[in-house]
PDB file of C-alpha atoms and ligand atoms in Angstrom:
ATOM      1  CA  MET A   1       7.279 -17.602   0.000  1.00 64.00           C
ATOM      2  CA  SER A   2      10.554 -17.049  -0.008  1.00 83.00           C
ATOM      3  CA  LEU A   3      13.444 -15.950  -2.141  1.00 93.00           C
ATOM      4  CA  ASP A   4      13.019 -18.847  -4.334  1.00 93.00           C
ATOM      5  CA  GLN A   5       9.216 -18.022  -4.767  1.00 94.00           C
ATOM      6  CA  LEU A   6      10.865 -14.069  -6.128  1.00 95.00           C
ATOM      7  CA  LEU A   7      13.604 -15.662  -8.050  1.00 96.00           C
ATOM      8  CA  GLU A   8      11.609 -18.173  -9.787  1.00 94.00           C
ATOM      9  CA  TRP A   9      10.092 -15.046 -11.170  1.00 94.00           C
ATOM     10  CA  ILE A  10      12.248 -12.451 -12.021  1.00 94.00           C
ATOM     11  CA  PRO A  11      14.783 -12.065 -14.949  1.00 93.00           C
ATOM     12  CA  THR A  12      17.655 -14.757 -14.058  1.00 94.00           C
ATOM     13  CA  GLY A  13      21.041 -12.731 -13.954  1.00 94.00           C
ATOM     14  CA  GLY A  14      19.855  -8.584 -14.298  1.00 94.00           C
ATOM     15  CA  ALA A  15      19.435  -5.894 -11.474  1.00 96.00           C
ATOM     16  CA  GLU A  16      16.608  -8.015 -10.109  1.00 96.00           C
ATOM     17  CA  GLU A  17      18.183 -10.741  -8.857  1.00 97.00           C
ATOM     18  CA  ALA A  18      21.475  -8.646  -7.987  1.00 97.00           C
ATOM     19  CA  LEU A  19      19.002  -6.931  -5.536  1.00 97.00           C
ATOM     20  CA  ALA A  20      16.927  -9.664  -4.121  1.00 97.00           C
ATOM     21  CA  ARG A  21      20.019 -11.544  -3.274  1.00 97.00           C
ATOM     22  CA  GLN A  22      20.974  -8.454  -0.813  1.00 97.00           C
ATOM     23  CA  ILE A  23      17.754  -8.801   1.048  1.00 97.00           C
ATOM     24  CA  GLU A  24      18.106 -10.352   4.383  1.00 97.00           C
ATOM     25  CA  MET A  25      15.058 -12.119   4.363  1.00 96.00           C
ATOM     26  CA  ASP A  26      14.386 -12.736   7.792  1.00 95.00           C
ATOM     27  CA  ARG A  27      14.404  -8.594   8.127  1.00 96.00           C
ATOM     28  CA  LEU A  28      11.840  -8.327   6.110  1.00 98.00           C
ATOM     29  CA  PRO A  29       9.292  -5.378   7.029  1.00 98.00           C
ATOM     30  CA  ARG A  30       6.053  -7.277   7.422  1.00 98.00           C
ATOM     31  CA  HIS A  31       3.628  -3.908   6.226  1.00 98.00           C
ATOM     32  CA  VAL A  32       4.935  -1.568   3.012  1.00 99.00           C
ATOM     33  CA  ALA A  33       2.055   0.895   3.063  1.00 99.00           C
ATOM     34  CA  ILE A  34       3.033   2.534  -1.146  1.00 99.00           C
ATOM     35  CA  ILE A  35       1.423   5.883  -1.925  1.00 99.00           C
ATOM     36  CA  MET A  36       0.772   5.648  -5.568  1.00 98.00           C
ATOM     37  CA  ASP A  37       1.987   9.049  -6.887  1.00 98.00           C
ATOM     38  CA  GLY A  38       3.220  10.851  -9.975  1.00 98.00           C
ATOM     39  CA  ASN A  39       0.896   9.056 -12.804  1.00 98.00           C
ATOM     40  CA  GLY A  40      -0.300  12.876 -14.361  1.00 98.00           C
ATOM     41  CA  ARG A  41       3.294  13.677 -13.985  1.00 98.00           C
ATOM     42  CA  TRP A  42       4.141  10.412 -16.076  1.00 98.00           C
ATOM     43  CA  ALA A  43       0.995  11.538 -19.244  1.00 98.00           C
ATOM     44  CA  GLY A  44       1.646  14.977 -18.881  1.00 98.00           C
ATOM     45  CA  GLN A  45       5.997  14.208 -20.147  1.00 98.00           C
ATOM     46  CA  ARG A  46       4.304  12.140 -22.879  1.00 98.00           C
ATOM     47  CA  HIS A  47       1.815  14.699 -23.719  1.00 98.00           C
ATOM     48  CA  LEU A  48      -0.723  11.805 -22.907  1.00 98.00           C
ATOM     49  CA  PRO A  49      -4.070  12.754 -20.871  1.00 98.00           C
ATOM     50  CA  ARG A  50      -3.784  12.443 -17.009  1.00 98.00           C
ATOM     51  CA  VAL A  51      -5.645   9.015 -17.351  1.00 98.00           C
ATOM     52  CA  GLU A  52      -2.753   7.304 -19.587  1.00 98.00           C
ATOM     53  CA  GLY A  53      -0.637   7.578 -16.618  1.00 98.00           C
ATOM     54  CA  HIS A  54      -3.284   5.495 -14.590  1.00 98.00           C
ATOM     55  CA  ARG A  55      -3.629   3.308 -17.147  1.00 98.00           C
ATOM     56  CA  ALA A  56      -0.348   2.350 -17.449  1.00 98.00           C
ATOM     57  CA  GLY A  57       0.319   2.507 -13.413  1.00 98.00           C
ATOM     58  CA  ILE A  58      -2.267   0.041 -12.966  1.00 98.00           C
ATOM     59  CA  ASP A  59       0.691  -2.763 -14.403  1.00 98.00           C
ATOM     60  CA  SER A  60       2.628  -1.252 -11.559  1.00 98.00           C
ATOM     61  CA  VAL A  61       0.262  -2.244  -9.212  1.00 98.00           C
ATOM     62  CA  ARG A  62       0.641  -5.886 -10.683  1.00 97.00           C
ATOM     63  CA  ASP A  63       4.252  -5.974 -10.318  1.00 98.00           C
ATOM     64  CA  VAL A  64       4.332  -4.951  -6.897  1.00 98.00           C
ATOM     65  CA  VAL A  65       1.423  -6.955  -5.913  1.00 98.00           C
ATOM     66  CA  GLU A  66       3.165 -10.106  -7.051  1.00 97.00           C
ATOM     67  CA  THR A  67       6.651  -9.151  -5.760  1.00 97.00           C
ATOM     68  CA  SER A  68       5.420  -8.365  -2.632  1.00 98.00           C
ATOM     69  CA  ALA A  69       3.579 -12.121  -1.851  1.00 97.00           C
ATOM     70  CA  ARG A  70       6.751 -13.965  -3.120  1.00 97.00           C
ATOM     71  CA  LEU A  71       8.639 -11.877  -1.034  1.00 97.00           C
ATOM     72  CA  GLY A  72       6.485 -12.944   1.665  1.00 97.00           C
ATOM     73  CA  LEU A  73       5.438  -9.218   3.655  1.00 98.00           C
ATOM     74  CA  ASP A  74       2.559  -9.913   5.555  1.00 98.00           C
ATOM     75  CA  VAL A  75       0.484  -6.845   4.489  1.00 98.00           C
ATOM     76  CA  LEU A  76       0.656  -4.742   1.545  1.00 98.00           C
ATOM     77  CA  THR A  77      -1.457  -1.357   0.959  1.00 99.00           C
ATOM     78  CA  LEU A  78      -1.735   0.670  -1.898  1.00 98.00           C
ATOM     79  CA  TYR A  79      -2.962   4.313  -1.826  1.00 98.00           C
ATOM     80  CA  ALA A  80      -5.200   4.383  -4.752  1.00 98.00           C
ATOM     81  CA  PHE A  81      -8.508   6.872  -4.188  1.00 98.00           C
ATOM     82  CA  SER A  82      -8.085   9.297  -1.179  1.00 98.00           C
ATOM     83  CA  VAL A  83     -10.984  11.329   0.470  1.00 98.00           C
ATOM     84  CA  GLU A  84      -9.565  14.246  -1.214  1.00 98.00           C
ATOM     85  CA  ASN A  85      -9.448  12.981  -4.860  1.00 98.00           C
ATOM     86  CA  TRP A  86     -13.319  13.530  -5.060  1.00 98.00           C
ATOM     87  CA  LYS A  87     -11.862  17.108  -6.330  1.00 98.00           C
ATOM     88  CA  ARG A  88     -10.433  16.359  -9.580  1.00 98.00           C
ATOM     89  CA  PRO A  89     -12.626  16.580 -13.037  1.00 97.00           C
ATOM     90  CA  ALA A  90     -15.176  13.660 -12.967  1.00 97.00           C
ATOM     91  CA  THR A  91     -14.078  11.919 -16.098  1.00 97.00           C
ATOM     92  CA  GLU A  92     -10.709  10.853 -14.029  1.00 98.00           C
ATOM     93  CA  ILE A  93     -12.792   9.689 -11.479  1.00 98.00           C
ATOM     94  CA  SER A  94     -14.888   7.820 -13.394  1.00 97.00           C
ATOM     95  CA  THR A  95     -11.927   6.208 -15.358  1.00 97.00           C
ATOM     96  CA  LEU A  96      -9.980   5.640 -11.997  1.00 97.00           C
ATOM     97  CA  MET A  97     -12.786   3.931 -11.173  1.00 97.00           C
ATOM     98  CA  MET A  98     -13.498   2.003 -14.233  1.00 97.00           C
ATOM     99  CA  LEU A  99      -9.464   0.994 -13.656  1.00 97.00           C
ATOM    100  CA  LEU A 100     -10.241  -0.512 -10.788  1.00 97.00           C
ATOM    101  CA  LYS A 101     -12.934  -2.727 -11.113  1.00 96.00           C
ATOM    102  CA  ARG A 102     -10.839  -3.998 -14.597  1.00 96.00           C
ATOM    103  CA  TYR A 103      -7.979  -4.500 -12.358  1.00 96.00           C
ATOM    104  CA  LEU A 104      -9.981  -6.691  -9.807  1.00 95.00           C
ATOM    105  CA  ARG A 105     -11.493  -8.837 -12.500  1.00 95.00           C
ATOM    106  CA  LEU A 106      -8.465  -9.675 -14.411  1.00 95.00           C
ATOM    107  CA  GLU A 107      -6.021 -10.315 -11.650  1.00 96.00           C
ATOM    108  CA  LEU A 108      -8.652 -12.349  -9.623  1.00 96.00           C
ATOM    109  CA  SER A 109      -6.683 -15.293 -10.686  1.00 96.00           C
ATOM    110  CA  THR A 110      -3.011 -13.972  -9.710  1.00 96.00           C
ATOM    111  CA  LEU A 111      -4.465 -12.754  -6.300  1.00 98.00           C
ATOM    112  CA  LEU A 112      -5.902 -16.514  -5.974  1.00 98.00           C
ATOM    113  CA  ARG A 113      -2.741 -18.004  -7.204  1.00 96.00           C
ATOM    114  CA  ASN A 114      -0.345 -16.096  -4.671  1.00 97.00           C
ATOM    115  CA  ASN A 115      -2.974 -17.134  -1.770  1.00 98.00           C
ATOM    116  CA  ILE A 116      -3.479 -13.562  -1.670  1.00 98.00           C
ATOM    117  CA  ARG A 117      -6.128 -12.160   0.681  1.00 98.00           C
ATOM    118  CA  PHE A 118      -7.755  -8.624  -0.566  1.00 98.00           C
ATOM    119  CA  ARG A 119      -9.211  -6.046   1.349  1.00 98.00           C
ATOM    120  CA  VAL A 120     -10.480  -2.706   0.919  1.00 98.00           C
ATOM    121  CA  ILE A 121      -9.770   0.308   3.323  1.00 98.00           C
ATOM    122  CA  GLY A 122     -11.681   3.754   3.861  1.00 98.00           C
ATOM    123  CA  ARG A 123     -15.347   4.712   3.542  1.00 97.00           C
ATOM    124  CA  THR A 124     -16.550   2.301   1.208  1.00 93.00           C
ATOM    125  CA  ASP A 125     -20.266   3.512   1.593  1.00 92.00           C
ATOM    126  CA  ALA A 126     -19.949   6.591  -0.264  1.00 93.00           C
ATOM    127  CA  LEU A 127     -18.666   4.166  -3.354  1.00 95.00           C
ATOM    128  CA  ALA A 128     -20.692   3.676  -6.496  1.00 95.00           C
ATOM    129  CA  PRO A 129     -22.867  -0.090  -6.180  1.00 96.00           C
ATOM    130  CA  ASP A 130     -21.256  -1.269  -9.473  1.00 95.00           C
ATOM    131  CA  ILE A 131     -17.641  -0.792  -7.067  1.00 96.00           C
ATOM    132  CA  MET A 132     -18.761  -1.740  -4.238  1.00 96.00           C
ATOM    133  CA  GLU A 133     -19.695  -5.113  -5.714  1.00 95.00           C
ATOM    134  CA  GLU A 134     -16.840  -5.508  -7.398  1.00 95.00           C
ATOM    135  CA  LEU A 135     -15.151  -5.586  -4.409  1.00 96.00           C
ATOM    136  CA  LEU A 136     -17.126  -6.736  -1.757  1.00 97.00           C
ATOM    137  CA  ALA A 137     -16.774 -10.095  -4.972  1.00 97.00           C
ATOM    138  CA  ALA A 138     -12.880  -9.946  -4.551  1.00 97.00           C
ATOM    139  CA  GLU A 139     -12.805  -9.740  -0.674  1.00 98.00           C
ATOM    140  CA  ARG A 140     -14.992 -12.683  -0.365  1.00 98.00           C
ATOM    141  CA  LYS A 141     -13.185 -14.965  -2.994  1.00 98.00           C
ATOM    142  CA  THR A 142      -9.718 -14.304  -1.510  1.00 98.00           C
ATOM    143  CA  SER A 143     -11.512 -14.510   2.233  1.00 98.00           C
ATOM    144  CA  THR A 144     -10.128 -17.999   2.870  1.00 98.00           C
ATOM    145  CA  ASN A 145      -6.284 -17.221   1.950  1.00 98.00           C
ATOM    146  CA  THR A 146      -3.775 -17.522   4.376  1.00 98.00           C
ATOM    147  CA  GLY A 147      -1.059 -15.429   2.290  1.00 97.00           C
ATOM    148  CA  MET A 148      -0.295 -11.914   2.449  1.00 98.00           C
ATOM    149  CA  LEU A 149      -3.406  -9.280   2.825  1.00 98.00           C
ATOM    150  CA  PHE A 150      -3.070  -6.696   0.544  1.00 98.00           C
ATOM    151  CA  ASN A 151      -5.183  -3.734   1.483  1.00 98.00           C
ATOM    152  CA  ILE A 152      -6.684  -1.514  -1.353  1.00 98.00           C
ATOM    153  CA  ALA A 153      -7.093   2.278   0.111  1.00 98.00           C
ATOM    154  CA  LEU A 154     -10.121   3.717  -1.418  1.00 98.00           C
ATOM    155  CA  ASN A 155     -12.117   6.429  -0.443  1.00 98.00           C
ATOM    156  CA  TYR A 156      -9.510   6.730   2.245  1.00 98.00           C
ATOM    157  CA  GLY A 157      -8.456   9.342   4.370  1.00 98.00           C
ATOM    158  CA  GLY A 158      -6.537   9.336   7.477  1.00 98.00           C
ATOM    159  CA  ARG A 159      -8.455  11.728  10.014  1.00 98.00           C
ATOM    160  CA  THR A 160     -11.170  10.031   8.727  1.00 98.00           C
ATOM    161  CA  GLU A 161     -10.370   6.969   9.582  1.00 98.00           C
ATOM    162  CA  ILE A 162      -9.720   8.239  13.452  1.00 98.00           C
ATOM    163  CA  VAL A 163     -13.128   9.886  13.599  1.00 98.00           C
ATOM    164  CA  ASP A 164     -14.706   6.800  12.435  1.00 98.00           C
ATOM    165  CA  ALA A 165     -12.268   4.926  14.906  1.00 98.00           C
ATOM    166  CA  ALA A 166     -13.429   7.155  18.091  1.00 97.00           C
ATOM    167  CA  ARG A 167     -17.306   6.638  16.578  1.00 97.00           C
ATOM    168  CA  ARG A 168     -17.310   3.528  17.021  1.00 97.00           C
ATOM    169  CA  ALA A 169     -15.531   3.565  20.044  1.00 96.00           C
ATOM    170  CA  MET A 170     -17.872   6.150  21.925  1.00 94.00           C
ATOM    171  CA  ALA A 171     -20.705   3.119  20.099  1.00 96.00           C
ATOM    172  CA  SER A 172     -19.115   0.013  21.758  1.00 95.00           C
ATOM    173  CA  GLY A 173     -19.911   1.081  24.760  1.00 92.00           C
ATOM    174  CA  LEU A 174     -16.280   1.221  26.203  1.00 92.00           C
ATOM    175  CA  GLY A 175     -15.825   4.002  29.283  1.00 91.00           C
ATOM    176  CA  PRO A 176     -13.148   6.754  28.898  1.00 90.00           C
ATOM    177  CA  GLN A 177     -10.966   4.923  31.470  1.00 92.00           C
ATOM    178  CA  ASP A 178     -11.123   1.562  29.484  1.00 94.00           C
ATOM    179  CA  LEU A 179      -9.817   3.104  26.211  1.00 95.00           C
ATOM    180  CA  ASP A 180      -6.408   2.855  25.814  1.00 97.00           C
ATOM    181  CA  GLU A 181      -3.684   2.848  22.662  1.00 98.00           C
ATOM    182  CA  ASP A 182      -4.484  -1.014  22.048  1.00 97.00           C
ATOM    183  CA  ARG A 183      -7.851  -1.011  21.830  1.00 97.00           C
ATOM    184  CA  PHE A 184      -8.742   2.235  19.769  1.00 98.00           C
ATOM    185  CA  ALA A 185      -5.948   0.411  16.949  1.00 98.00           C
ATOM    186  CA  GLY A 186      -8.747  -2.324  17.299  1.00 98.00           C
ATOM    187  CA  PHE A 187     -11.263   0.492  15.770  1.00 98.00           C
ATOM    188  CA  LEU A 188      -9.402   1.513  12.897  1.00 98.00           C
ATOM    189  CA  TYR A 189     -10.060  -0.018   9.263  1.00 98.00           C
ATOM    190  CA  THR A 190      -6.459  -1.692   9.850  1.00 98.00           C
ATOM    191  CA  ALA A 191      -7.476  -3.657  13.033  1.00 98.00           C
ATOM    192  CA  GLY A 192      -5.718  -6.626  13.346  1.00 98.00           C
ATOM    193  CA  GLN A 193      -3.073  -5.805  11.419  1.00 98.00           C
ATOM    194  CA  PRO A 194       0.699  -4.945  12.196  1.00 98.00           C
ATOM    195  CA  ASP A 195       1.521  -1.016  11.580  1.00 98.00           C
ATOM    196  CA  PRO A 196       3.793  -0.486   8.486  1.00 98.00           C
ATOM    197  CA  ASP A 197       7.499  -0.855   8.635  1.00 98.00           C
ATOM    198  CA  LEU A 198       8.257   1.014   5.112  1.00 98.00           C
ATOM    199  CA  LEU A 199       6.117   3.835   3.604  1.00 99.00           C
ATOM    200  CA  ILE A 200       6.958   4.256  -0.058  1.00 99.00           C
ATOM    201  CA  ARG A 201       5.792   7.812  -1.910  1.00 98.00           C
ATOM    202  CA  THR A 202       6.570   7.784  -5.431  1.00 98.00           C
ATOM    203  CA  SER A 203       7.133  10.677  -7.626  1.00 98.00           C
ATOM    204  CA  GLY A 204       9.276  12.601  -4.948  1.00 98.00           C
ATOM    205  CA  GLU A 205       6.753  14.439  -3.157  1.00 98.00           C
ATOM    206  CA  MET A 206       8.322  14.854   0.643  1.00 98.00           C
ATOM    207  CA  ARG A 207       4.140  14.619   2.211  1.00 98.00           C
ATOM    208  CA  VAL A 208       2.171  11.738   3.687  1.00 98.00           C
ATOM    209  CA  SER A 209      -1.575  13.257   2.283  1.00 98.00           C
ATOM    210  CA  ASN A 210      -3.454  11.885   4.534  1.00 98.00           C
ATOM    211  CA  PHE A 211      -2.447   8.559   4.432  1.00 98.00           C
ATOM    212  CA  LEU A 212      -2.533   6.033   7.354  1.00 98.00           C
ATOM    213  CA  LEU A 213      -1.963   9.087  10.110  1.00 98.00           C
ATOM    214  CA  TRP A 214      -2.267   6.662  13.032  1.00 98.00           C
ATOM    215  CA  GLN A 215      -0.328   3.817  11.851  1.00 98.00           C
ATOM    216  CA  ILE A 216       2.146   5.417  10.445  1.00 98.00           C
ATOM    217  CA  ALA A 217       3.975   6.597  13.960  1.00 98.00           C
ATOM    218  CA  TYR A 218       6.678   4.749  13.447  1.00 98.00           C
ATOM    219  CA  ALA A 219       7.017   3.910  10.104  1.00 98.00           C
ATOM    220  CA  GLU A 220      10.560   4.348   8.055  1.00 98.00           C
ATOM    221  CA  ILE A 221       9.575   6.509   5.331  1.00 98.00           C
ATOM    222  CA  TRP A 222      11.396   5.795   1.677  1.00 98.00           C
ATOM    223  CA  VAL A 223      10.663   8.290  -1.061  1.00 98.00           C
ATOM    224  CA  THR A 224      11.882   7.889  -4.824  1.00 98.00           C
ATOM    225  CA  ASP A 225      11.866  10.386  -7.650  1.00 98.00           C
ATOM    226  CA  THR A 226      10.491   7.470  -9.918  1.00 98.00           C
ATOM    227  CA  LEU A 227       6.763   8.111 -10.924  1.00 99.00           C
ATOM    228  CA  TRP A 228       4.375   5.555 -10.322  1.00 98.00           C
ATOM    229  CA  PRO A 229       3.800   4.199 -13.615  1.00 98.00           C
ATOM    230  CA  ASP A 230       7.555   3.429 -13.829  1.00 98.00           C
ATOM    231  CA  PHE A 231       7.556   1.745 -10.429  1.00 98.00           C
ATOM    232  CA  ARG A 232       8.357  -2.001 -10.731  1.00 98.00           C
ATOM    233  CA  CYS A 233       9.768  -5.167  -8.467  1.00 98.00           C
ATOM    234  CA  ARG A 234      13.438  -3.231  -8.985  1.00 98.00           C
ATOM    235  CA  HIS A 235      12.051  -0.363  -6.961  1.00 98.00           C
ATOM    236  CA  LEU A 236      10.172  -2.194  -4.260  1.00 98.00           C
ATOM    237  CA  LEU A 237      13.353  -3.948  -3.584  1.00 98.00           C
ATOM    238  CA  GLU A 238      15.545  -0.507  -3.589  1.00 98.00           C
ATOM    239  CA  GLY A 239      13.165   0.704  -0.970  1.00 98.00           C
ATOM    240  CA  VAL A 240      13.349  -2.791   0.965  1.00 98.00           C
ATOM    241  CA  LEU A 241      17.378  -2.924   1.033  1.00 98.00           C
ATOM    242  CA  ALA A 242      17.455   1.198   2.444  1.00 98.00           C
ATOM    243  CA  TYR A 243      14.507  -0.201   5.077  1.00 98.00           C
ATOM    244  CA  GLN A 244      17.279  -2.993   6.668  1.00 98.00           C
ATOM    245  CA  LYS A 245      19.818   0.245   6.271  1.00 98.00           C
ATOM    246  CA  ARG A 246      18.150   1.804   8.952  1.00 97.00           C
ATOM    247  CA  ASP A 247      18.641   2.106  12.024  1.00 95.00           C
ATOM    248  CA  ARG A 248      15.128   1.964  14.271  1.00 95.00           C
ATOM    249  CA  ARG A 249      15.134   3.438  17.789  1.00 95.00           C
ATOM    250  CA  PHE A 250      11.343   3.479  18.569  1.00 95.00           C
ATOM    251  CA  GLY A 251      12.294   6.195  20.752  1.00 95.00           C
ATOM    252  CA  GLY A 252      15.178   4.333  22.688  1.00 95.00           C
ATOM    253  CA  ILE A 253      18.749   3.896  21.723  1.00 91.00           C
ATOM    254  CA  THR A 254      21.114   1.936  19.689  1.00 82.00           C
ATOM    255  CA  PRO A 255      21.438  -1.569  21.416  1.00 73.00           C
ATOM    256  CA  PRO A 256      25.430  -1.629  20.984  1.00 68.00           C
ATOM    257  CA  VAL A 257      25.599   1.947  22.011  1.00 64.00           C
ATOM    258  CA  ALA A 258      23.576   1.253  24.878  1.00 61.00           C
ATOM    259  CA  ALA A 259      26.007  -0.890  26.330  1.00 56.00           C
ATOM    260  CA  GLY A 260      28.583   1.805  25.982  1.00 59.00           C
ATOM    261  CA  VAL A 261      26.990   3.746  27.777  1.00 57.00           C
ATOM    262  CA  LYS A 262      26.464   4.071  31.783  1.00 53.00           C
TER     263      LYS A 262
HETATM  264  C1  LIG B 301      -1.390   9.123  -8.171  1.00 64.14           C
HETATM  265  O1  LIG B 301      -0.902  10.019  -9.397  1.00 64.14           O
HETATM  266  C2  LIG B 301      -3.038   8.361  -8.456  1.00 64.14           C
HETATM  267  C3  LIG B 301      -4.093   9.252  -7.549  1.00 64.14           C
HETATM  268  C4  LIG B 301      -3.928   9.990  -6.875  1.00 64.14           C
HETATM  269  C5  LIG B 301      -5.512   8.450  -7.594  1.00 64.14           C
HETATM  270  P1  LIG B 301      -1.790  11.505  -9.687  1.00 64.14           P
HETATM  271  O2  LIG B 301      -2.718  11.088 -10.144  1.00 64.14           O
HETATM  272  O3  LIG B 301      -2.003  12.495  -8.223  1.00 64.14           O
HETATM  273  O4  LIG B 301      -0.430  11.964 -10.439  1.00 64.14           O
HETATM  274  P2  LIG B 301       0.125  13.852  -9.982  1.00 64.14           P
HETATM  275  O5  LIG B 301       0.777  13.933  -8.476  1.00 64.14           O
HETATM  276  O6  LIG B 301      -0.660  14.576 -10.599  1.00 64.14           O
HETATM  277  O7  LIG B 301       1.593  13.386 -11.040  1.00 64.14           O
HETATM  278  C1  LIG B 302      -1.727  10.892  -2.753  1.00 64.14           C
HETATM  279  O1  LIG B 302      -1.677  11.326  -3.933  1.00 64.14           O
HETATM  280  C2  LIG B 302      -3.222  10.193  -3.156  1.00 64.14           C
HETATM  281  C3  LIG B 302      -2.877   9.112  -3.276  1.00 64.14           C
HETATM  282  C4  LIG B 302      -2.028   8.471  -4.390  1.00 64.14           C
HETATM  283  C5  LIG B 302      -4.625   8.042  -3.514  1.00 64.14           C
HETATM  284  P1  LIG B 302      -2.348  12.908  -4.114  1.00 64.14           P
HETATM  285  O2  LIG B 302      -1.665  13.052  -5.729  1.00 64.14           O
HETATM  286  O3  LIG B 302      -3.577  12.757  -4.259  1.00 64.14           O
HETATM  287  O4  LIG B 302      -2.110  13.474  -3.013  1.00 64.14           O
HETATM  288  P2  LIG B 302      -0.988  15.457  -2.783  1.00 64.14           P
HETATM  289  O5  LIG B 302      -2.664  16.402  -3.150  1.00 64.14           O
HETATM  290  O6  LIG B 302      -0.011  15.625  -4.187  1.00 64.14           O
HETATM  291  O7  LIG B 302      -1.286  15.536  -1.744  1.00 64.14           O
HETATM  292 MG1  LIG B 303      -0.401  13.178  -7.399  1.00 64.14          MG
END
């Protein structure tokens, strides 16, 4: 998509438009991954039960998915439920799953309208059958879309993913000498996808919480204090602008400096 597609959708003359116009469209991150955090605190600040934070967080998901597609990202990955999140109370978990199911039902038309391909990454075999059915239906119905790929990380753990990849690599019959970084990446849940260029975490926490451990090796990390239910298009654009100011060296040195160094 493009700047025009984005401008068509955001309020004219507002903060979003000013931010959008500053973005260098030919230097967009190809893949943005987001750790959506702070729903419980958002609810706590309002003296509401934690699940109300999750409910409110759905509006942020809607906004961010459509903004990302219109902006022209290749891949957006949202961290929705970690392998560690099973430690939470059963009622919170079941509400989260119910919200996810409802989101997929209600938003399928948005995904289709925006040419978005939906995929779930994680140990999905441990999810309840009704949730699986909904996820598979959304994957199937969007499978021929050619626009942005939208990954949702569900029952996802970075270490689990690496172990699963190692198991697959061993089962594939590849010899130890045949395995290299590229081949190994081909056994991850994200096989064939570009690594995240930008990793966003909301609610101010400075940690990666077992998210995409392999893939974020050289991601630029942007942490905002904004709690997930308050996160909107504007914040995503702020994150992209911050990313565009970074000097990505990948272990090398910046070209202008390199030119002057003997
Ligand atoms: C993120 O918000 C949502 C999930 C992890 C599913 P939290 O529920 O972690 O909210 P805080 O961090 O307790 O505020
Ligand atoms: C990370 O948030 C997981 C998701 C956003 C799904 P958590 O709230 O579970 O992470 P910690 O416990 O603060 O590290
Ligand atoms: Mg949290």
